[in-house]
Every structure is written in structure tokens, then in C-alpha cells.
GROMACS .gro file of C-alpha atoms in nm:
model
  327
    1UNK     CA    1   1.576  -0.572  -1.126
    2UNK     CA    2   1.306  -0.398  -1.365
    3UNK     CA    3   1.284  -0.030  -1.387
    4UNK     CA    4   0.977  -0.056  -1.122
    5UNK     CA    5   1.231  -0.226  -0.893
    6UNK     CA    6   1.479   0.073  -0.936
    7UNK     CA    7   1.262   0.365  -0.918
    8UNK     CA    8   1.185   0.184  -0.554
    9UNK     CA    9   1.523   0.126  -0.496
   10UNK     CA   10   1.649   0.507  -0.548
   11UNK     CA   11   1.325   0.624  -0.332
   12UNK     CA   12   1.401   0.393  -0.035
   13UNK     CA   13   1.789   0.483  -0.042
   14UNK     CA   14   1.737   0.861  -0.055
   15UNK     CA   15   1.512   0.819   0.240
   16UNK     CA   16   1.648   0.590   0.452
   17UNK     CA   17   2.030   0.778   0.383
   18UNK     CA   18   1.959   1.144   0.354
   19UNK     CA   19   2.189   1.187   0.097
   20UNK     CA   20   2.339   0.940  -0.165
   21UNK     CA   21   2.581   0.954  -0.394
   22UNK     CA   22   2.558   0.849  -0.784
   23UNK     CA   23   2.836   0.591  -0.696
   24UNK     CA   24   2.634   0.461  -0.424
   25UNK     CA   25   2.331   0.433  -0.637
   26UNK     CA   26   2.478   0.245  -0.922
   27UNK     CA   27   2.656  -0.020  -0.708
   28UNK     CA   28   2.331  -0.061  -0.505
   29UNK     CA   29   2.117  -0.068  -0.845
   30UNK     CA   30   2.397  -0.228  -1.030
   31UNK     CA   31   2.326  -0.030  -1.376
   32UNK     CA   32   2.527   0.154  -1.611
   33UNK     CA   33   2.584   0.558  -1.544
   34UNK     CA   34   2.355   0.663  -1.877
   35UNK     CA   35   2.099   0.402  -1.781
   36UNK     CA   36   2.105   0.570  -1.356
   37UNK     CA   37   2.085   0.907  -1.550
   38UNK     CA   38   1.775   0.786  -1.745
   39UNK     CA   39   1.648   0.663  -1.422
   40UNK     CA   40   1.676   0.989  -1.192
   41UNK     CA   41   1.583   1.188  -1.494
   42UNK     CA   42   1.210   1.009  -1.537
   43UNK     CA   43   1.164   0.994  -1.168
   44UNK     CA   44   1.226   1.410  -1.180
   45UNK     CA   45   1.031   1.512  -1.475
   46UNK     CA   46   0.728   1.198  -1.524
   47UNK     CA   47   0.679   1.130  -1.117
   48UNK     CA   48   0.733   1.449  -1.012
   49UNK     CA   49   0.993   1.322  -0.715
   50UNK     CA   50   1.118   1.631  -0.545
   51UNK     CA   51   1.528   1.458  -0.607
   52UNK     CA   52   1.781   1.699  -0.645
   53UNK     CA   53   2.156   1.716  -0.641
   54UNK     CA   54   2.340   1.881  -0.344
   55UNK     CA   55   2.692   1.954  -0.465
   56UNK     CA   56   2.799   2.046  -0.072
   57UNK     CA   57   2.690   1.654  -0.008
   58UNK     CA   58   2.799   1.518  -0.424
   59UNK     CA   59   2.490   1.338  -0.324
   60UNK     CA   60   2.116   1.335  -0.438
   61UNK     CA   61   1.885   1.408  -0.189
   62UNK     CA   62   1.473   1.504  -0.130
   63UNK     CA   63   1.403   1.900  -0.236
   64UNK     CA   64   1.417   2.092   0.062
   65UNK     CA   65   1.007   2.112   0.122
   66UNK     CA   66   1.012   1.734   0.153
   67UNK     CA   67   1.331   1.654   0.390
   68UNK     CA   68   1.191   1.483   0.725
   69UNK     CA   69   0.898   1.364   0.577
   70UNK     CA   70   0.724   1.138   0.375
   71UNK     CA   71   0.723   1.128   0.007
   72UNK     CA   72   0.616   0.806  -0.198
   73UNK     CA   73   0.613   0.730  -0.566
   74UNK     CA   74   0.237   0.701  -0.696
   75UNK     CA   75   0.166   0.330  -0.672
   76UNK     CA   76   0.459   0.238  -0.440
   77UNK     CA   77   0.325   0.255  -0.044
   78UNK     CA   78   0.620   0.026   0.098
   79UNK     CA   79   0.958   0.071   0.341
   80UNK     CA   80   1.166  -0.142   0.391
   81UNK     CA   81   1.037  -0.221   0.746
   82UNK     CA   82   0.689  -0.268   0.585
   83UNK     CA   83   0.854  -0.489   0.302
   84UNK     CA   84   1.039  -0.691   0.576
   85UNK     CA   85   0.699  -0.727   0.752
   86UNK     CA   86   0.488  -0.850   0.436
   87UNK     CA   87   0.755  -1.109   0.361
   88UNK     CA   88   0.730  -1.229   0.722
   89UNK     CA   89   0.375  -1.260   0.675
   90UNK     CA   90   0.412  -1.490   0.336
   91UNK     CA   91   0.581  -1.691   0.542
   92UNK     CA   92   0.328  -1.721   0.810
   93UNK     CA   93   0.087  -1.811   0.548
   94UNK     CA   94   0.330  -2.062   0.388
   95UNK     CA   95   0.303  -2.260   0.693
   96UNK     CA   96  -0.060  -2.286   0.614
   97UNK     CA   97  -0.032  -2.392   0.264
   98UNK     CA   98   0.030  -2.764   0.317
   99UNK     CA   99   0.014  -2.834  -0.050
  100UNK     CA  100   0.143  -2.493  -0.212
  101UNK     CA  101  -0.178  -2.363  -0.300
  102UNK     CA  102  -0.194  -2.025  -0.180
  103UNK     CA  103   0.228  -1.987  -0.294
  104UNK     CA  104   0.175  -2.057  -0.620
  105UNK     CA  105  -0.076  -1.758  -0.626
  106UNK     CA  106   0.151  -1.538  -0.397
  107UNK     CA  107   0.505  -1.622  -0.538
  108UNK     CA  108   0.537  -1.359  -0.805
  109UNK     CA  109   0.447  -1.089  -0.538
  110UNK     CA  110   0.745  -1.269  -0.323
  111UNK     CA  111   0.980  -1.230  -0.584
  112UNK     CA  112   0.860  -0.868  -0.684
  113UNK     CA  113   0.897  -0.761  -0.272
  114UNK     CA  114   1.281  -0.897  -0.293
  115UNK     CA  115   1.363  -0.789  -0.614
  116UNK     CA  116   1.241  -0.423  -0.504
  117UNK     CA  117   1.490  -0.487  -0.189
  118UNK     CA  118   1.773  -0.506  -0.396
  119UNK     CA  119   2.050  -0.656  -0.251
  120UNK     CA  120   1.907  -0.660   0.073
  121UNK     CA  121   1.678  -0.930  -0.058
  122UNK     CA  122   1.879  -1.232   0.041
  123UNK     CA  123   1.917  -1.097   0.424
  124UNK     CA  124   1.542  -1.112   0.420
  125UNK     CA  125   1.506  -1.445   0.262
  126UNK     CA  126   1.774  -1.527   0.580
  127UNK     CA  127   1.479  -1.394   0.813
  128UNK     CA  128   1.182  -1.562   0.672
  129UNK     CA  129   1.401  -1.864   0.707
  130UNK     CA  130   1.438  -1.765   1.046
  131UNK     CA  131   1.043  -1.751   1.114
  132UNK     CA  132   0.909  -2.133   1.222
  133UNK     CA  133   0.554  -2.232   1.305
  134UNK     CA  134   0.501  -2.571   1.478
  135UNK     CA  135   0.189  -2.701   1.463
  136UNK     CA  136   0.040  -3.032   1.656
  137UNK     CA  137  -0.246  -3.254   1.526
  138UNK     CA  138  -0.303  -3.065   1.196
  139UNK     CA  139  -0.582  -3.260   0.966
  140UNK     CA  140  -0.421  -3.224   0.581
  141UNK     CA  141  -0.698  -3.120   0.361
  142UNK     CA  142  -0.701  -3.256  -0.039
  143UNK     CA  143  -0.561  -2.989  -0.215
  144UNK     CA  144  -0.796  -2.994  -0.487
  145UNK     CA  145  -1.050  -2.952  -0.257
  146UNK     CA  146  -0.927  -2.657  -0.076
  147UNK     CA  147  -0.875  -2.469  -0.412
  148UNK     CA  148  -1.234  -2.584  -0.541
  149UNK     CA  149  -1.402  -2.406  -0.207
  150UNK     CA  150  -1.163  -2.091  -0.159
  151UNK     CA  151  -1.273  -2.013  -0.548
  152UNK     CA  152  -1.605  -2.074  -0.432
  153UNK     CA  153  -1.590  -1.838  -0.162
  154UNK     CA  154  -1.443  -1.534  -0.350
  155UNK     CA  155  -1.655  -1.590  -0.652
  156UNK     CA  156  -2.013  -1.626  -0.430
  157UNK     CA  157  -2.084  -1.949  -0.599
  158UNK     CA  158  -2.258  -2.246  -0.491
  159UNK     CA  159  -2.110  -2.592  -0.458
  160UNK     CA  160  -2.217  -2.962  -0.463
  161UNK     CA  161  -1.978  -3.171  -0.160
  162UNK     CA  162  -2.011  -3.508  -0.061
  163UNK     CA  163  -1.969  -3.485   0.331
  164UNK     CA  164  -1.878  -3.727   0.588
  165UNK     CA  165  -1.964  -3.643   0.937
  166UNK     CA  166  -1.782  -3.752   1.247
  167UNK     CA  167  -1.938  -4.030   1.443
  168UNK     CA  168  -1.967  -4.373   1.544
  169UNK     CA  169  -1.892  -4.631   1.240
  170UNK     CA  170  -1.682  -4.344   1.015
  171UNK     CA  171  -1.914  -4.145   1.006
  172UNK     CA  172  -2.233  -4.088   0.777
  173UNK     CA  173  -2.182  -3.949   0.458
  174UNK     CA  174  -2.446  -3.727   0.257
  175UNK     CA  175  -2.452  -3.495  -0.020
  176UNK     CA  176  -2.529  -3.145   0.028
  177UNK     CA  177  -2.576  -2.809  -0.193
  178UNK     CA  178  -2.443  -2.516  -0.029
  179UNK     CA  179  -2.380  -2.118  -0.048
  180UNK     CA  180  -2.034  -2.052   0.099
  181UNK     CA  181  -2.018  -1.756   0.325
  182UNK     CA  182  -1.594  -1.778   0.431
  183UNK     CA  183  -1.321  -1.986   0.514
  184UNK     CA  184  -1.214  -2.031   0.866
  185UNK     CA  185  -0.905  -2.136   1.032
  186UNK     CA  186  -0.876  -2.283   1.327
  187UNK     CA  187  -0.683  -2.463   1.528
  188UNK     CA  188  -0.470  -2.588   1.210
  189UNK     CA  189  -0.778  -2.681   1.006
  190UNK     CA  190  -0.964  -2.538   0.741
  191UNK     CA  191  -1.373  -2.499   0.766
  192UNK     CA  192  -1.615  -2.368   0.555
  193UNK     CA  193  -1.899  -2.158   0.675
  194UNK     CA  194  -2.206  -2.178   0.473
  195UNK     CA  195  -2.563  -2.194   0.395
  196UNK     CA  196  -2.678  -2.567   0.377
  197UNK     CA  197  -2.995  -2.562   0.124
  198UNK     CA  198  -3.066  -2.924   0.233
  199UNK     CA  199  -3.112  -2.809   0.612
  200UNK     CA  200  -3.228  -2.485   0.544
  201UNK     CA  201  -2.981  -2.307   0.792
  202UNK     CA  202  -2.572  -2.205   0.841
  203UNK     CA  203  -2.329  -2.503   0.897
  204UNK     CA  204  -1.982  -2.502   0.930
  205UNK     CA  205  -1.770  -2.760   0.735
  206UNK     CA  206  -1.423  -2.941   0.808
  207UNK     CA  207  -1.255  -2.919   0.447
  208UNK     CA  208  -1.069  -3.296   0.548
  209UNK     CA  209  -1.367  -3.424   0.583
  210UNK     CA  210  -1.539  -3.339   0.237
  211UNK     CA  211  -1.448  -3.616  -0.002
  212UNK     CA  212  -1.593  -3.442  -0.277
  213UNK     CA  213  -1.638  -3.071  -0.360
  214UNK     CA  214  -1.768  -2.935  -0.735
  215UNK     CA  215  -1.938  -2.584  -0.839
  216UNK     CA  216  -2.292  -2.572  -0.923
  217UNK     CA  217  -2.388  -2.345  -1.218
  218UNK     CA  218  -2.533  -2.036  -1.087
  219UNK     CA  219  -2.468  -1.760  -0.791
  220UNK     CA  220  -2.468  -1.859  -0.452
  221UNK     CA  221  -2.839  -1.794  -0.324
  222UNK     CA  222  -2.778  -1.685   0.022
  223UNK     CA  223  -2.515  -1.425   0.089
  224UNK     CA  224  -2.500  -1.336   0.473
  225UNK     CA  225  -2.399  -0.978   0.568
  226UNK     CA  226  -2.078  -1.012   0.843
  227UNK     CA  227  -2.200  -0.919   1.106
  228UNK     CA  228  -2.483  -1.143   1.030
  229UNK     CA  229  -2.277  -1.456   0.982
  230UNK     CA  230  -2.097  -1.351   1.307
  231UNK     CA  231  -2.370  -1.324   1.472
  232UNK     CA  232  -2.491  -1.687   1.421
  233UNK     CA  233  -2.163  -1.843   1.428
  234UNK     CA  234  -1.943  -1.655   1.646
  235UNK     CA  235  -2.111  -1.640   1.957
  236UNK     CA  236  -2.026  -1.942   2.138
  237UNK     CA  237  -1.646  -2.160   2.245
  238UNK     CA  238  -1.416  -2.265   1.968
  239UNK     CA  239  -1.555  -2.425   1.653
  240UNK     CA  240  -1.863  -2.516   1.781
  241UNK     CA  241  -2.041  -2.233   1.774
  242UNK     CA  242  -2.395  -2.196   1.626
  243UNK     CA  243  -2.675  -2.162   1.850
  244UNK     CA  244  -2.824  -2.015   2.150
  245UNK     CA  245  -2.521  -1.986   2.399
  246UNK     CA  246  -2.476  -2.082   2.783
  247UNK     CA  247  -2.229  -1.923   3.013
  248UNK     CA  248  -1.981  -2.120   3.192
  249UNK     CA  249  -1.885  -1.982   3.486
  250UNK     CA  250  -1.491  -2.138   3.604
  251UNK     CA  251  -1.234  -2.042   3.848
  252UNK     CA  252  -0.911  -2.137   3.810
  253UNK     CA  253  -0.640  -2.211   4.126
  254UNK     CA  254  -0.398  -1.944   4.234
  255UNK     CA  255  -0.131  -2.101   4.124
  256UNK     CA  256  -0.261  -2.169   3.762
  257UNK     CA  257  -0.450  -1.778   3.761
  258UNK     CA  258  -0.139  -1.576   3.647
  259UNK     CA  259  -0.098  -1.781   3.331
  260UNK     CA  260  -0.469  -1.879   3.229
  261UNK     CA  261  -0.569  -1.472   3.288
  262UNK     CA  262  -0.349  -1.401   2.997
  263UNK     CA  263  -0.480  -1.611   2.745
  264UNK     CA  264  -0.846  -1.530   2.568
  265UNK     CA  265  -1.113  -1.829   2.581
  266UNK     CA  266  -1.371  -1.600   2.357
  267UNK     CA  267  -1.420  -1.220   2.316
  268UNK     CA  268  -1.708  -1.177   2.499
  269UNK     CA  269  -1.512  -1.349   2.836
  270UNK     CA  270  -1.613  -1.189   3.145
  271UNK     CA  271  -1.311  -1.249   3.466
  272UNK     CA  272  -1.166  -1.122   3.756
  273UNK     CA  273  -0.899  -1.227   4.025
  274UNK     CA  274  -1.066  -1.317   4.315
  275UNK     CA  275  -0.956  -1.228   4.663
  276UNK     CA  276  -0.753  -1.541   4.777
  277UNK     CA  277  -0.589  -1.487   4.385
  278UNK     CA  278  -0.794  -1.730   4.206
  279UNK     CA  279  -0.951  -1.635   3.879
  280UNK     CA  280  -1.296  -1.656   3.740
  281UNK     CA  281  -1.366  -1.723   3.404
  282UNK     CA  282  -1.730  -1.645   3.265
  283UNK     CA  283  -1.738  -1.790   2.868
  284UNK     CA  284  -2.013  -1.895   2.631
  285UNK     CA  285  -2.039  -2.196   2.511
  286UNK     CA  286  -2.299  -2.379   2.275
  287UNK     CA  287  -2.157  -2.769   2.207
  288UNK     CA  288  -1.951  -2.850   2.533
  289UNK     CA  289  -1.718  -3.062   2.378
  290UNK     CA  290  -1.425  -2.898   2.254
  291UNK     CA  291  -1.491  -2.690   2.599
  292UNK     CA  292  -1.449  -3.007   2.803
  293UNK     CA  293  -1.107  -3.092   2.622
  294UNK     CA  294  -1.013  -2.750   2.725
  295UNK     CA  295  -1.111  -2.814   3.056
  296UNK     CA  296  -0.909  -3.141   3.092
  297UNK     CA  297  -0.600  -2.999   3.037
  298UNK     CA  298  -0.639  -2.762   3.312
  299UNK     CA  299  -0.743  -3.088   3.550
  300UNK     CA  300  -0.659  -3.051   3.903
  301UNK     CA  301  -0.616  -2.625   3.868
  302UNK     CA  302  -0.973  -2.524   3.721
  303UNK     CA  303  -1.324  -2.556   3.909
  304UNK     CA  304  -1.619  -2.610   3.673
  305UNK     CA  305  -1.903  -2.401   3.915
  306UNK     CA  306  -2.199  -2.402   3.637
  307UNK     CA  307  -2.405  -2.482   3.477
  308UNK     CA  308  -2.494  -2.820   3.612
  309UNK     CA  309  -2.487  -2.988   3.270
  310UNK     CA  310  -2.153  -2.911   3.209
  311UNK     CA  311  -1.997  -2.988   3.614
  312UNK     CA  312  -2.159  -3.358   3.512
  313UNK     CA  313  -1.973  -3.381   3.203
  314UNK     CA  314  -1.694  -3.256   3.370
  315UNK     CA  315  -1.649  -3.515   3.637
  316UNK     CA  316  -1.766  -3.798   3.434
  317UNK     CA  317  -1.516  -3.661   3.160
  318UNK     CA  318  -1.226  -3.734   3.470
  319UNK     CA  319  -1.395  -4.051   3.615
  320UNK     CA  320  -1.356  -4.219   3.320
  321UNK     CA  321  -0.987  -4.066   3.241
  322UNK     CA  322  -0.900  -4.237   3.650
  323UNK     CA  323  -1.094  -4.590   3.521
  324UNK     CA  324  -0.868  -4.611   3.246
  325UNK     CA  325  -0.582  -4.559   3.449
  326UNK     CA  326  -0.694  -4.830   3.714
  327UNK     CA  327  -0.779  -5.083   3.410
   0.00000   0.00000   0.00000
């Protein structure tokens, strides 16, 4: 490990211990005695770390003032909790990264985080190992692509895409300029919000379904405050979300109420139990459709009560599932 690594190393072991010895230190830092001596003696007299030596203990401990709390080197903000948590979260983003994008970028701070855990580095490489996300129906998106539009997004710059939309025949395909806003994940797919200049309004974009994506000379010419872009896009179920919402009132059956009341449909859901211990779920919605897949898999335990539009689509949506069964 670097000298970076070991100045860590000695701060997280006089912490976590109380009191350690020089012996302890140099097999946990695996240096020489002149080059630990170096080490304690920069930490004292350029970082100002309060380390002294107790001879009662043979140990070297915090000064007195700082014993039971919390003293951190300038520019290091990590214990080895928090370090165990960050590389728990690079793997949760791993699982994202179908094609290594985002752990090419995010390797060298991997490899820092273990090397500052010493020899406690491989235990947590045993944990992240440990840590598995499975994930059904996930739509791979070209990696070039992804790369091309996540730039975009950070650097506020506007892109050219050739776009295929979902639909009858494949789909129709059209290219559009565009001012992205963010990336979204959801449901294992990747979609970019953003301001379509062809259309004149925000659209949201499946990345798998670009077949092109390029930058266009020049900032991006709309930039929507948060609470702005959450406002137009956020307000209604699942991905489907710009527009003027409806509410969808549903009550689930007793039996299926104890599990469905712990899950969240949308923020701004509205429920109660009901007397006879059935639940009612009030949600918005503005495109029915992912709301209706929803719906299906709760077939048999969930009552659509309104609006009428969507108790239509509802029953037609399970006429059609019983006609295929009776084909």
C-alpha cells in the first residue's frame, strides 16, 4: 500500500483498537520499523494527529482530548463500516454495468478502498462476492451508446439519435435532436429524459432502442431545473409518466392486503385497510399500460373500482387472457 493507504491504516487501527502496539502496526502495515517511524512521525508533526505513545499500554494511542471521539485525517472521511458499505455499493452498481462501462471508470477507486483496508481487503472482496442481484427481462443497451448519452448528460450537451419507437411492424424509426436532462433506471433499463427540439416538449427515451446516438456541437439549449423535470415527468405510474394524471382508485382482497400494503405503487399513493381488511389503493396514472400489467398479476385479488376507462381495459385485458386459454 502507498503512504495514503498507511496513514489510513494507522488512523483506523488506533480507533477501532484503543491502543496499538508498534509490532501490531508493522505486521498490519507490513513496513520496515524506520519506514513506521517516518510514518507516525509525519502524521504527528504535518497532520497534526493527536497520536501519542502510552508506555503503561507500549501502545500508541489518540491524545487524551480526543479518546471517545472522532478524529479524521484532512481528506480521509471513511471507517471501515463506511468502506465496507461503499464497496457493497460498487457492487450494486456492477450489476448494472452490463458491458463494464461504469467499472472501468470506478475501478481505481475499488482498488484504492481495499488497498486502504489493508489486509482486511480480501474479506471484503469475500462480501461483495457475497452480494447477488437477479434481474428478469433486462433489455441490454449498446455500450457505445450508453457511454455517448451518460457524457451527454454530465456535460449538458445536445445529441443527434436515430430512434425506433415501439409499435406495430418494428416500430417507426426517426431522427431527433435533443437536450438531455438525466438518466433513469428502471425496471432494469436505461432511459433518457430529455428535451425533444423536433416535438418541442420532454420525452423520455429507452437507450435499447436508440440505434444511433452522436453529440451535436454546442450546449444543450434547454436545461430543466429538478423539480421542474419532476414535475413533468414524475407525476404519474411507472415509466409512463408525462402528462396530466388520473387517479386509480383499487382495493385489493384480504388475503392479498398484508403483502400489497407494503410495497409503494408511486409516492403520492393514497390507502387504507378497510373494515372487512381489504385495502384501497388510490395511484396516478397517465398511460395505463404498464398499470394494467401491474394489475394482471394481481388477477383474481385486486378490484379495479375507477375510473371507467381503466375497469374496461381491465376486463377486456382478462377476457382476452381466458380466450386464449379456451383457443
Amino acid at each position: 500500500m502507498d503512504r495514503t493507504e498507511r496513514f489510513y491504516k494507522i488512523e483506523m487501527l488506533i480507533r477501532s483498537r484503543g491502543c496499538v502496539s508498534f509490532a501490531e502496526l508493522r505486521e498490519a502495515l507490513e513496513v520496515s520499523p524506520a519506514t513506521l517511524k517516518r510514518d507516525l512521525q509525519y502524521l504527528r508533526e504535518r497532520m497534526d494527529a493527536p497520536i501519542e505513545y502510552d508506555p503503561a499500554e507500549n501502545g500508541y494511542r489518540f491524545g487524551e482530548q480526543w479518546r471517545g471521539q472522532r478524529h479524521e485525517l484532512p481528506g480521509v472521511w471513511f471507517s471501515e463500516k463506511e468502506l465496507h458499505a461503499l464497496l457493497t455499493m460498487h457492487q450494486l452498481m456492477a450489476s448494472l454495468d452490463d458491458n463494464g462501462l461504469l467499472n472501468r471508470h470506478l475501478q481505481p477507486m475499488l482498488d484504492k478502498l481495499l488497498g486502504m483496508l489493508g489486509g482486511e481487503g480480501q474479506q471484503a472482496q469475500e462480501m461483495t462476492r457475497r452480494i447477488k442481484l437477479i434481474s428478469t427481462a433486462r433489455r441490454r443497451v449498446a455500450s457505445e451508446h450508453f457511454e455517448t448519452v451518460g457524457s451527454a448528460v454530465v456535460k449538458r450537451q445536445r445529441l443527434r439519435i436515430r430512434y425506433r419507437k415501439r409499435g406495430a411492424g418494428g416500430g417507426a424509426v426517426s431522427e431527433r435532436e435533443v437536450s438531455p436532462q438525466r438518466l433513469v433506471h428502471y425496471r432494469n433499463t436505461w432511459y433518457l429524459d430529455a428535451w425533444c427540439h423536433g416535438s418541442q416538449g420532454m420525452r423520455r427515451f429507452a437507450l435499447d432502442a436508440m440505434e444511433q446516438a452522436e453529440p451535436v456541437e454546442g450546449a444543450a439549449l434547454h436545461s430543466l431545473p429538478l423539480p421542474q423535470l419532476e414535475e413533468e415527468l414524475d407525476q404519474g405510474y411507472g415509466i409512463f409518466a408525462g402528462g396530466d394524471p388520473q387517479w386509480a382508485t383499487l382495493i385489493f382482497s384480504d388475503s392479498a392486503a398484508p403483502w400489497v400494503a407494503s410495497e409503494e405503487w408511486h409516492p403520492s399513493q393514497r390507502s387504507e385497510f378497510l373494515p372487512d381488511g381489504r385495502w384501497r389503493l388510490e395511484i396516478p396514472f397517465v398511460d395505463a399500460t404498464e398499470l394494467l400489467m401491474d394489475l394482471l398479476r394481481h388477477a383474481g385479488q385486486v378490484e379495479v373500482v375507477s375510473p371507467p376507462t381503466l375497469k374496461d381495459a381491465y376486463a377486456q385485458r382478462l377476457r382476452s387472457a381466458v380466450a386464449a386459454l379456451d383457443a
